[in-house]
Coordinates of C-alpha atoms and ligand atoms in Angstrom, one line a residue:
X1 CA 132.8 44.4 49.4
X2 CA 129.1 43.8 48.9
X3 CA 127.0 46.7 47.7
X4 CA 123.5 47.0 49.0
X5 CA 120.7 49.1 47.4
X6 CA 117.7 49.8 49.5
X7 CA 114.9 50.7 47.1
X8 CA 112.4 52.9 49.0
X9 CA 114.5 54.3 51.9
X10 CA 111.5 55.3 54.1
X11 CA 111.2 54.5 57.8
X12 CA 112.5 50.9 57.7
X13 CA 114.8 51.3 54.7
X14 CA 116.5 54.2 56.3
X15 CA 116.7 52.4 59.6
X16 CA 118.4 49.5 57.9
X17 CA 120.9 51.9 56.2
X18 CA 121.6 53.8 59.4
X19 CA 122.0 50.5 61.3
X20 CA 124.5 49.3 58.7
X21 CA 126.4 52.6 58.9
X22 CA 126.5 52.3 62.7
X23 CA 127.7 48.7 62.4
X24 CA 130.7 49.9 60.4
X25 CA 129.6 49.6 56.7
X26 CA 131.0 52.2 54.5
X27 CA 128.4 54.6 53.1
X28 CA 130.2 54.0 49.7
X29 CA 128.8 50.5 49.7
X30 CA 125.2 51.6 50.4
X31 CA 122.7 53.0 48.0
X32 CA 119.2 54.5 48.6
X33 CA 116.4 55.2 46.3
X34 CA 113.4 57.4 47.1
X35 CA 110.6 59.0 45.3
X36 CA 111.0 62.6 46.5
X37 CA 114.1 64.5 45.7
X38 CA 114.2 66.4 49.0
X39 CA 113.9 63.1 50.8
X40 CA 117.0 61.8 49.0
X41 CA 119.0 64.9 49.8
X42 CA 118.1 64.5 53.4
X43 CA 119.3 60.9 53.4
X44 CA 122.5 61.7 51.7
X45 CA 123.2 64.5 54.1
X46 CA 122.5 62.3 57.1
X47 CA 124.1 59.0 56.1
X48 CA 126.4 59.9 53.3
X49 CA 125.1 57.0 51.1
X50 CA 124.5 57.4 47.4
X51 CA 121.0 58.2 46.3
X52 CA 120.3 57.0 42.8
X53 CA 117.4 56.1 40.6
X54 CA 116.1 52.5 40.5
X55 CA 118.0 51.5 37.3
X56 CA 121.3 52.9 38.5
X57 CA 120.9 51.4 41.9
X58 CA 120.0 48.0 40.5
X59 CA 123.0 48.1 38.2
X60 CA 125.4 48.9 41.0
X61 CA 124.2 46.6 43.7
X62 CA 124.8 43.0 44.7
X63 CA 121.9 42.9 47.0
X64 CA 118.7 44.8 46.1
X65 CA 116.5 45.3 49.2
X66 CA 112.9 46.4 48.4
X67 CA 111.5 48.5 51.2
X68 CA 108.6 50.3 49.6
X69 CA 105.1 49.9 50.9
X70 CA 103.5 46.7 49.7
X71 CA 101.0 48.7 47.5
X72 CA 104.0 50.4 45.7
X73 CA 105.9 47.1 45.2
X74 CA 104.4 46.1 41.8
X75 CA 105.2 49.5 40.3
X76 CA 108.7 49.4 41.6
X77 CA 109.3 45.9 40.3
X78 CA 108.1 47.0 36.9
X79 CA 110.9 49.5 36.7
X80 CA 113.4 47.3 38.5
X81 CA 112.9 44.1 36.5
X82 CA 114.7 45.1 33.3
X83 CA 117.9 45.9 35.3
X84 CA 118.2 42.8 37.5
X85 CA 120.7 40.3 36.4
X86 CA 122.1 36.9 37.4
X87 CA 124.2 36.9 40.5
X88 CA 122.1 39.5 42.3
X89 CA 119.9 38.8 45.3
X90 CA 116.6 40.5 45.9
X91 CA 115.5 40.8 49.5
X92 CA 112.0 41.9 50.2
X93 CA 111.2 43.7 53.4
X94 CA 107.6 44.2 52.5
X95 CA 105.0 42.9 54.9
X96 CA 102.5 40.5 53.5
X97 CA 103.9 40.1 50.0
X98 CA 105.0 36.5 49.3
X99 CA 108.3 35.9 47.4
X100 CA 106.1 34.6 44.6
X101 CA 104.8 38.1 44.1
X102 CA 108.4 39.2 43.3
X103 CA 109.4 36.1 41.4
X104 CA 106.5 36.7 39.1
X105 CA 107.7 40.1 38.2
X106 CA 111.4 39.5 38.1
X107 CA 113.5 37.7 35.4
X108 CA 113.5 33.9 35.8
X109 CA 115.6 32.4 38.5
X110 CA 116.5 35.6 40.3
X111 CA 116.6 34.5 44.0
X112 CA 114.3 36.3 46.4
X113 CA 114.6 36.2 50.1
X114 CA 111.8 37.5 52.2
X115 CA 113.0 39.3 55.4
X116 CA 110.9 40.6 58.2
X117 CA 113.0 42.9 60.4
X118 CA 112.1 45.6 62.9
X119 CA 113.0 49.1 63.8
X120 CA 115.4 48.2 66.7
X121 CA 117.8 47.5 63.8
X122 CA 118.9 51.1 64.3
X123 CA 120.5 50.1 67.7
X124 CA 121.6 46.6 66.6
X125 CA 118.7 44.9 68.5
X126 CA 116.5 43.9 65.6
X127 CA 115.2 40.4 65.0
X128 CA 115.1 39.6 61.3
X129 CA 113.4 36.5 60.1
X130 CA 114.5 35.2 56.7
X131 CA 112.6 32.9 54.3
X132 CA 113.9 31.7 51.0
X133 CA 111.8 32.0 47.8
X134 CA 111.6 29.2 45.3
X135 CA 114.8 30.2 43.5
X136 CA 116.8 31.0 46.6
X137 CA 119.1 28.5 48.3
X138 CA 121.1 28.3 51.4
X139 CA 123.8 30.5 49.9
X140 CA 121.3 33.2 49.3
X141 CA 120.0 32.9 52.8
X142 CA 123.6 33.1 54.0
X143 CA 124.1 36.4 52.0
X144 CA 120.9 37.8 53.4
X145 CA 121.9 36.8 56.9
X146 CA 125.3 38.6 56.6
X147 CA 123.4 41.7 55.7
X148 CA 121.0 41.6 58.7
X149 CA 123.3 40.1 61.4
X150 CA 125.0 43.5 62.2
X151 CA 121.5 44.8 62.9
X152 CA 120.6 42.3 65.6
X153 CA 119.6 38.6 65.6
X154 CA 118.5 36.6 62.6
X155 CA 116.4 33.6 62.3
X156 CA 115.4 31.4 59.4
X157 CA 111.8 30.2 59.1
X158 CA 109.6 28.8 56.4
X159 CA 107.8 31.5 54.5
X160 CA 104.3 30.5 55.6
X161 CA 105.3 31.8 59.0
X162 CA 106.0 35.2 57.8
X163 CA 102.6 36.8 58.3
X164 CA 102.7 35.6 61.9
X165 CA 106.3 36.9 62.3
X166 CA 105.3 40.3 60.9
X167 CA 102.4 40.5 63.4
X168 CA 104.7 39.5 66.3
X169 CA 108.1 41.0 65.8
X170 CA 107.7 43.3 62.8
X171 CA 104.9 45.2 64.4
X172 CA 106.0 44.1 67.9
X173 CA 108.0 47.2 68.9
X174 CA 104.8 49.2 68.5
X175 CA 103.0 47.1 71.1
X176 CA 105.8 47.7 73.6
X177 CA 105.8 51.4 73.0
X178 CA 102.1 51.4 73.5
X179 CA 102.7 49.7 76.8
X180 CA 105.3 52.2 77.8
X181 CA 102.9 55.0 76.8
X182 CA 100.2 53.5 79.0
X183 CA 102.5 53.0 81.9
X184 CA 103.7 56.5 81.6
X185 CA 100.2 57.8 81.8
X186 CA 99.6 55.6 84.8
X187 CA 102.7 57.0 86.5
X188 CA 101.5 60.5 85.8
X189 CA 98.2 59.6 87.4
X190 CA 100.1 58.5 90.5
X191 CA 101.9 61.8 90.6
X192 CA 105.4 60.8 89.5
X193 CA 107.4 63.3 87.5
X194 CA 107.4 62.3 83.8
X195 CA 111.1 62.0 83.4
X196 CA 111.5 59.8 86.4
X197 CA 108.5 57.7 85.3
X198 CA 110.2 57.3 81.9
X199 CA 113.4 56.1 83.4
X200 CA 111.6 53.7 85.7
X201 CA 109.6 52.2 82.9
X202 CA 112.3 51.9 80.3
X203 CA 114.8 50.3 82.7
X204 CA 112.1 47.9 83.9
X205 CA 111.2 46.8 80.4
X206 CA 114.8 46.4 79.5
X207 CA 115.5 44.5 82.8
X208 CA 112.5 42.2 82.3
X209 CA 113.5 41.4 78.8
X210 CA 117.1 40.7 79.8
X211 CA 115.8 38.4 82.6
X212 CA 113.7 36.5 80.2
X213 CA 116.6 36.3 77.7
X214 CA 119.4 35.5 80.1
X215 CA 117.8 33.2 82.6
X216 CA 115.7 31.3 80.1
X217 CA 113.1 31.0 82.8
X218 CA 109.4 30.7 81.7
X219 CA 107.6 34.0 81.8
X220 CA 105.0 32.6 84.2
X221 CA 107.7 31.6 86.6
X222 CA 109.4 35.1 86.3
X223 CA 106.0 36.7 87.0
X224 CA 105.4 34.5 90.0
X225 CA 108.7 35.6 91.4
X226 CA 107.4 39.1 91.4
X227 CA 104.0 38.2 92.7
X228 CA 104.0 38.1 96.5
X229 CA 101.1 36.5 98.3
X230 CA 98.6 39.2 99.3
X231 CA 101.0 41.7 97.8
X232 CA 100.7 44.5 95.3
X233 CA 101.5 42.7 92.0
X234 CA 98.6 40.2 92.3
X235 CA 96.2 43.1 92.5
X236 CA 97.5 44.6 89.3
X237 CA 97.5 41.2 87.6
X238 CA 93.8 40.7 88.7
X239 CA 93.0 44.0 87.0
X240 CA 94.8 43.0 83.8
X241 CA 92.8 39.7 83.8
X242 CA 89.6 41.6 84.5
X243 CA 90.2 43.8 81.5
X244 CA 91.1 40.7 79.4
X245 CA 94.4 42.1 78.4
X246 CA 95.7 38.6 77.5
X247 CA 92.7 38.1 75.1
X248 CA 93.1 41.6 73.7
X249 CA 96.7 40.9 72.8
X250 CA 95.8 37.7 71.1
X251 CA 93.2 39.5 69.1
X252 CA 95.6 42.3 68.2
X253 CA 98.3 40.0 67.0
X254 CA 95.8 38.0 65.0
X255 CA 94.4 41.2 63.5
X256 CA 98.0 42.2 62.4
X257 CA 98.5 38.7 60.9
X258 CA 95.2 38.9 59.0
X259 CA 96.2 42.3 57.7
X260 CA 99.4 40.8 56.3
X261 CA 97.3 38.3 54.4
X262 CA 95.0 41.0 53.1
X263 CA 97.9 43.1 51.9
X264 CA 99.0 40.2 49.6
X265 CA 95.4 39.8 48.2
X266 CA 95.0 43.6 47.8
X267 CA 98.3 43.9 46.0
X268 CA 97.3 41.2 43.5
X269 CA 93.9 42.8 43.1
X270 CA 95.3 46.3 42.6
X271 CA 97.6 44.9 39.8
X272 CA 94.6 43.2 38.2
X273 CA 92.5 46.3 38.4
X274 CA 95.3 48.4 36.7
X275 CA 95.7 45.8 34.0
X276 CA 92.0 45.8 33.2
X277 CA 91.8 49.5 33.2
X278 CA 94.9 49.9 31.2
X279 CA 95.3 53.1 33.1
X280 CA 98.0 54.8 35.1
X281 CA 100.2 52.6 37.2
X282 CA 99.0 54.0 40.5
X283 CA 95.7 54.1 42.3
X284 CA 93.9 57.4 42.0
X285 CA 93.2 59.0 45.4
X286 CA 89.7 58.4 46.7
X287 CA 88.2 60.3 49.5
X288 CA 86.6 57.2 50.8
X289 CA 83.1 58.8 50.6
X290 CA 80.5 58.2 48.0
X291 CA 81.1 60.7 45.2
X292 CA 78.2 63.0 44.5
X293 CA 76.2 61.7 41.6
X294 CA 78.0 58.4 41.6
X295 CA 75.5 55.8 40.7
X296 CA 77.3 53.3 42.9
X297 CA 77.5 53.3 46.5
X298 CA 77.8 50.2 48.5
X299 CA 77.8 49.8 52.2
X300 CA 78.1 46.4 53.6
X301 CA 78.6 45.4 57.1
X302 CA 80.4 42.7 58.7
X303 CA 79.9 41.1 62.0
X304 CA 83.1 39.8 63.5
X305 CA 82.4 36.7 65.5
X306 CA 85.1 34.7 67.1
X307 CA 85.9 32.6 64.1
X308 CA 82.3 33.0 63.0
X309 CA 80.5 34.3 60.0
X310 CA 80.9 37.3 57.8
X311 CA 77.7 38.7 56.5
X312 CA 77.1 41.0 53.6
X313 CA 78.4 41.1 50.1
X314 CA 81.9 41.9 51.0
X315 CA 85.0 40.2 52.2
X316 CA 87.0 41.2 55.2
X317 CA 89.3 43.3 53.0
X318 CA 86.4 45.1 51.4
X319 CA 87.3 43.7 48.0
X320 CA 84.1 44.3 46.1
X321 CA 83.5 44.7 42.5
X322 CA 80.0 45.3 41.3
X323 CA 79.8 46.0 37.6
X324 CA 76.2 47.2 37.7
X325 CA 74.9 50.5 38.9
X326 CA 73.7 48.9 41.9
X327 CA 72.9 50.5 45.2
X328 CA 72.7 48.3 48.2
X329 CA 72.4 49.1 51.8
X330 CA 73.5 45.6 52.8
X331 CA 71.8 42.3 52.3
X332 CA 70.7 39.4 54.2
X333 CA 73.4 36.8 53.8
X334 CA 73.5 33.3 55.2
X335 CA 76.8 31.5 55.2
X336 CA 77.0 28.0 56.3
X337 CA 80.2 26.6 57.6
X338 CA 81.3 23.6 59.5
X339 CA 83.2 24.2 62.7
X340 CA 85.5 21.6 64.3
X341 CA 84.2 20.5 67.7
X342 CA 85.4 22.1 70.8
X343 CA 87.0 18.9 72.1
X344 CA 90.3 19.7 70.3
X345 CA 90.1 16.7 68.0
X346 CA 89.8 19.0 65.0
X347 CA 92.3 21.5 66.1
X348 CA 93.8 22.2 62.7
X349 CA 91.5 20.3 60.6
X350 CA 88.3 21.3 58.9
X351 CA 86.6 18.9 56.6
X352 CA 85.7 20.2 53.2
X353 CA 82.0 21.0 53.2
X354 CA 79.9 22.5 50.6
X355 CA 79.3 26.0 51.7
X356 CA 76.0 27.6 50.9
X357 CA 75.0 31.1 50.5
X358 CA 71.6 32.5 50.6
X359 CA 70.8 36.2 50.2
X360 CA 67.3 36.7 51.2
X361 CA 64.9 39.6 50.9
X362 CA 62.2 40.4 53.3
X363 CA 61.3 37.8 55.9
X364 CA 59.1 35.2 54.2
X365 CA 59.9 36.6 50.8
X366 CA 61.7 34.5 48.2
X367 CA 65.4 34.5 48.4
X368 CA 67.3 37.1 46.4
X369 CA 70.1 34.7 45.8
X370 CA 70.3 31.1 46.7
X371 CA 72.8 28.5 45.9
X372 CA 75.1 25.7 46.9
X373 CA 78.6 25.0 45.7
X374 CA 80.4 21.8 45.3
X375 CA 82.7 20.4 48.0
X376 CA 86.4 20.4 47.9
X377 CA 87.0 23.3 45.5
X378 CA 89.4 25.9 46.8
X379 CA 87.5 28.9 45.7
X380 CA 84.0 27.6 45.0
X381 CA 81.8 29.8 42.9
X382 CA 78.2 30.2 43.4
X383 CA 75.9 31.9 41.0
X384 CA 72.4 33.0 41.3
X385 CA 70.1 35.7 40.2
X386 CA 69.2 38.5 42.5
X387 CA 65.5 38.1 42.3
X388 CA 64.2 40.6 44.7
X389 CA 65.5 43.5 46.6
X390 CA 62.8 45.1 48.4
X391 CA 62.8 48.6 49.7
X392 CA 62.9 49.4 53.3
X393 CA 64.2 47.8 56.4
X394 CA 63.9 44.1 57.3
X395 CA 65.1 43.9 60.8
X396 CA 65.2 40.2 61.4
X397 CA 67.8 38.4 63.2
X398 CA 67.9 34.9 64.4
X399 CA 70.4 32.1 64.7
X400 CA 70.1 28.5 64.1
X401 CA 72.3 25.7 65.0
X402 CA 72.5 22.3 63.3
X403 CA 74.6 19.4 64.5
X404 CA 75.9 17.5 61.6
X405 CA 76.8 13.9 61.5
X406 CA 80.3 13.0 62.6
X407 CA 82.9 13.2 59.9
X408 CA 85.7 10.6 60.1
X409 CA 89.2 11.8 60.0
X410 CA 91.3 8.6 60.0
X411 CA 89.7 6.6 62.7
X412 CA 88.8 9.6 64.7
X413 CA 85.3 10.8 64.6
X414 CA 85.0 14.5 64.3
X415 CA 81.8 16.1 65.5
X416 CA 81.1 19.2 63.5
X417 CA 78.5 21.8 64.0
X418 CA 77.2 24.3 61.6
X419 CA 76.1 27.6 62.8
X420 CA 73.9 29.6 60.6
X421 CA 73.4 33.2 61.2
X422 CA 70.7 35.3 59.7
X423 CA 71.1 39.0 59.6
X424 CA 68.7 41.3 58.0
X425 CA 69.7 44.5 56.4
X426 CA 68.0 47.0 54.2
X427 CA 68.1 46.3 50.6
X428 CA 67.6 48.9 47.9
X429 CA 68.3 48.8 44.2
X430 CA 68.0 51.5 41.6
X431 CA 68.6 49.6 38.4
X432 CA 68.0 46.4 36.6
X433 CA 68.4 43.3 38.8
X434 CA 71.8 42.0 38.1
X435 CA 73.2 38.5 38.2
X436 CA 75.8 38.3 40.8
X437 CA 78.4 35.7 41.1
X438 CA 79.7 35.3 44.5
X439 CA 83.0 33.8 45.4
X440 CA 83.4 32.2 48.7
X441 CA 86.8 31.7 50.1
X442 CA 87.9 30.5 53.5
X443 CA 90.5 31.6 55.8
X444 CA 91.8 30.2 59.0
X445 CA 91.3 32.4 62.0
X446 CA 91.6 31.8 65.7
X447 CA 88.8 32.0 68.1
X448 CA 89.0 31.9 71.9
X449 CA 89.3 28.5 73.4
X450 CA 86.0 27.1 74.3
X451 CA 84.0 29.8 72.8
X452 CA 82.4 27.7 70.1
X453 CA 79.1 28.2 71.8
X454 CA 79.6 31.9 71.6
X455 CA 80.6 32.0 67.9
X456 CA 77.4 33.5 67.1
X457 CA 76.7 36.5 69.2
X458 CA 73.1 37.5 69.8
X459 CA 72.6 39.7 66.8
X460 CA 71.5 43.2 67.0
X461 CA 68.5 44.5 65.3
X462 CA 69.3 46.7 62.4
X463 CA 68.3 50.1 63.4
X464 CA 69.5 53.1 61.6
X465 CA 70.2 55.2 64.6
X466 CA 72.4 52.7 66.2
X467 CA 74.3 52.1 63.0
X468 CA 74.9 55.8 62.6
X469 CA 76.2 55.9 66.1
X470 CA 78.5 52.9 65.4
X471 CA 79.9 54.7 62.4
X472 CA 81.0 57.5 64.5
X473 CA 82.2 55.3 67.4
X474 CA 85.7 53.9 67.9
X475 CA 85.0 50.8 65.9
X476 CA 88.1 49.4 64.4
X477 CA 88.5 48.3 60.8
X478 CA 86.5 51.2 59.3
X479 CA 88.9 53.4 57.6
X480 CA 90.8 50.8 55.7
X481 CA 87.8 49.8 53.7
X482 CA 87.9 52.5 51.2
X483 CA 88.3 51.6 47.6
X484 CA 87.7 52.4 44.0
X485 CA 85.7 50.1 41.8
X486 CA 85.5 49.8 38.1
X487 CA 82.3 50.6 36.5
X488 CA 81.2 49.5 33.1
X489 CA 83.0 51.4 30.4
X490 CA 86.1 51.8 32.5
X491 CA 84.7 54.5 34.7
X492 CA 85.9 54.6 38.3
X493 CA 83.5 54.8 41.1
X494 CA 84.1 55.6 44.7
X495 CA 83.1 52.8 47.0
X496 CA 82.8 53.4 50.6
X497 CA 82.8 50.1 52.3
X498 CA 82.1 50.5 55.9
X499 CA 82.9 47.5 58.0
X500 CA 82.0 48.0 61.6
X501 CA 81.2 45.8 64.5
X502 CA 77.5 45.6 65.0
X503 CA 77.8 44.6 68.5
X504 CA 76.1 47.3 70.5
X505 CA 78.6 46.8 73.3
X506 CA 81.3 48.3 71.2
X507 CA 79.8 51.7 71.8
X508 CA 80.0 51.5 75.5
X509 CA 83.5 50.1 75.3
X510 CA 82.5 46.8 76.7
X511 CA 84.5 43.8 75.6
X512 CA 83.3 41.8 72.7
X513 CA 83.4 38.4 74.4
X514 CA 81.6 37.5 77.6
X515 CA 84.0 34.8 78.7
X516 CA 86.7 35.6 81.2
X517 CA 90.3 35.1 80.1
X518 CA 91.8 31.7 81.0
X519 CA 94.4 32.8 83.6
X520 CA 95.6 29.3 84.2
X521 CA 97.4 28.7 81.0
X522 CA 99.9 31.5 80.5
X523 CA 100.9 31.8 77.0
X524 CA 104.5 31.1 76.3
X525 CA 106.6 29.2 73.8
X526 CA 106.3 26.0 75.8
X527 CA 102.5 26.2 75.9
X528 CA 99.9 26.6 73.3
X529 CA 98.5 30.0 72.9
X530 CA 95.0 30.1 74.3
X531 CA 93.3 30.1 71.0
X532 CA 92.3 27.4 68.6
X533 CA 91.8 27.5 64.9
X534 CA 88.4 27.9 63.6
X535 CA 86.9 29.1 60.4
X536 CA 86.3 32.5 59.1
X537 CA 84.5 33.2 55.9
X538 CA 85.6 35.3 53.0
X539 CA 82.9 36.5 50.8
X540 CA 83.2 38.7 47.8
X541 CA 81.1 39.7 44.8
X542 CA 83.5 39.2 42.0
X543 CA 81.5 39.5 38.9
X544 CA 78.0 40.4 37.7
X545 CA 76.4 40.2 34.5
Ligands
LIG601 N1 108.1 50.4 59.5 C1 108.5 49.3 60.0 O1 108.7 49.1 61.2 C2 108.6 48.1 59.1 C3 108.2 48.1 57.8 N2 108.3 47.1 57.0 C4 108.0 47.1 55.6 O2 108.8 48.0 54.9 C5 108.1 48.7 53.9 C6 108.2 50.2 54.0 O3 107.5 50.6 55.2 P1 107.9 51.9 55.9 O4 109.3 52.2 55.8 O5 107.2 51.9 57.2 O6 107.1 52.9 54.8 P2 107.6 54.3 54.3 O7 106.4 54.9 53.6 O8 108.2 55.1 55.4 O9 108.7 54.0 53.2 C7 108.4 53.7 51.9 C8 109.4 54.5 51.1 O10 109.3 54.0 49.8 C9 109.6 55.1 48.9 N3 109.1 54.7 47.6 C10 107.8 54.4 47.2 N4 107.8 54.1 45.9 C11 109.1 54.2 45.4 C12 109.8 54.0 44.2 N5 109.1 53.6 43.1 N6 111.1 54.2 44.1 C13 111.8 54.6 45.2 N7 111.2 54.8 46.4 C14 109.9 54.6 46.5 C15 108.8 56.2 49.5 O11 109.4 57.4 49.1 P3 108.8 58.8 49.4 O12 108.9 59.0 50.9 O13 109.8 59.7 48.7 O14 107.4 58.8 48.9 C16 109.1 56.0 51.0 O15 110.2 56.7 51.5 C17 106.7 48.2 53.9 O16 106.5 47.2 52.9 C18 106.5 47.6 55.3 O17 105.7 46.5 55.3 C19 108.9 45.9 57.4 C20 109.3 45.8 58.7 C21 109.1 46.8 59.6
LIG602 O1 102.8 48.2 60.0 C1 103.3 47.6 59.1 O2 102.7 47.3 58.1 C2 104.8 47.4 59.0 C3 105.1 46.0 58.9 C4 105.7 45.6 60.2 C5 105.9 46.8 60.9 N1 105.4 47.8 60.3

């Protein structure tokens, strides 16, 4: 019999173990590892599986499933690697981390399969998507499939789909629970007893899912069957459209997908930071606030456009390293990007274009940083000297639009347009003017169909009161941007990177985009999702001298 060790038996690891036990696996063939002793005792008491340390678990197992948080994976692999031997299979359940991350840290030729499962594994209703790493073959996928099949369905997909899969089915159960919660609240509002409401909702969701699965009918057709002319359902649907629920779902799933990508970048960066520090193998806790007396505090702000521009010396993950005692309160950044035309011809194609970056001081003053980078490079680098950072506020916002000549893609002309957004922020510096090298990366993101003309939202004037208000408001993306940075001499500094949405409508809960949802094209597997690829920018200060 195959022996499986789940390294990091937390929520999903324990769910997998419990699901296997329920499916008839003997607890003798299952091993768990955890960090905390009492957690291990609880798992043993509940499931009867062995709880061992990493080395013993690795030695005893045929399949080693890694289910720690992505940020703990490098540390775990360090202690795991010496004990992995030929003939074993490593299965990663970690969101975001590519198989290459594991391969790099394991002995050569150890096969790695990336698996994204979900919590319904507990009741044999999971969907697990499997992707082979570069040393894994069909046989390894077969072995992994055997492990997950008792937990529900399995599917094999190329690894580049895994972040999307994670956003859809890995995180997916949470979306449906959110819907159940919301419908329960609605039922309470209508005066139904909670227990009855719960039964109605759960059975409706199960019934609807079974209809979709068993009839194979398109969701639009299934919905139309429920939607009587001048009836009740159409009134509800109209409200859902009015509140742009379809668009909110697209944004939510996209945000989850993006987070998966960031996790991989963050994991690599964390390892690199540890290596450079030569310090302990875990990140020290940071309170997220600027430490008293810390010479470094950095607040950059990012405006999220629909596939538009990111401003400020930060990237969407907040990965920032400034090796000078530098204090900024944001900068004026101008990022120039080509966008494919709205005619659909450039759907998945963006011509390489030399991006430019300009970090300006006060209006009319010489630029702080100015440069162009060469075309075609993956991670073009741009260097420039910060020449001037004037004190005080420079509230200037404007947007320019330039139509660029058509670019040929095969025989097909591609009209590209470049949006240039200017956003003024306060700049303040309390030490020598550093040379900052900025790295510009690109990432694909999705914007609403036909919203090219809205990519650049009318910018808001930078005004301290509003920003303080936004900081307190329910703006997403704020809390995850808390990091440590390395200061010269190996010291660690607290860095509070506060990324918020500058759009004043966020405060009043108004939707970000002005366009109504396209109700005609219902999303479904036979149709294209009502989004199109466009460019996002990724901007990070990576070095300074
Ligand atoms: N939750 C979900 O629905 C899904 C999660 N995933 C992925 O699974 C992974 C775990 O997520 P989740 O279960 O939610 O997180 P949890 O925090 O619940 O589980 C992680 C577990 O790893 C343990 N751990 C950390 N480091 C070590 C180590 N060095 N040795 C042994 N055990 C260790 C922790 O132990 P302790 O508690 O003792 O600190 C904890 O129990 C993530 O990578 C996530 O992306 C994938 C699909 C779905
Ligand atoms: O939220 C997460 O990161 C994990 C991955 C998929 C589901 N839960």
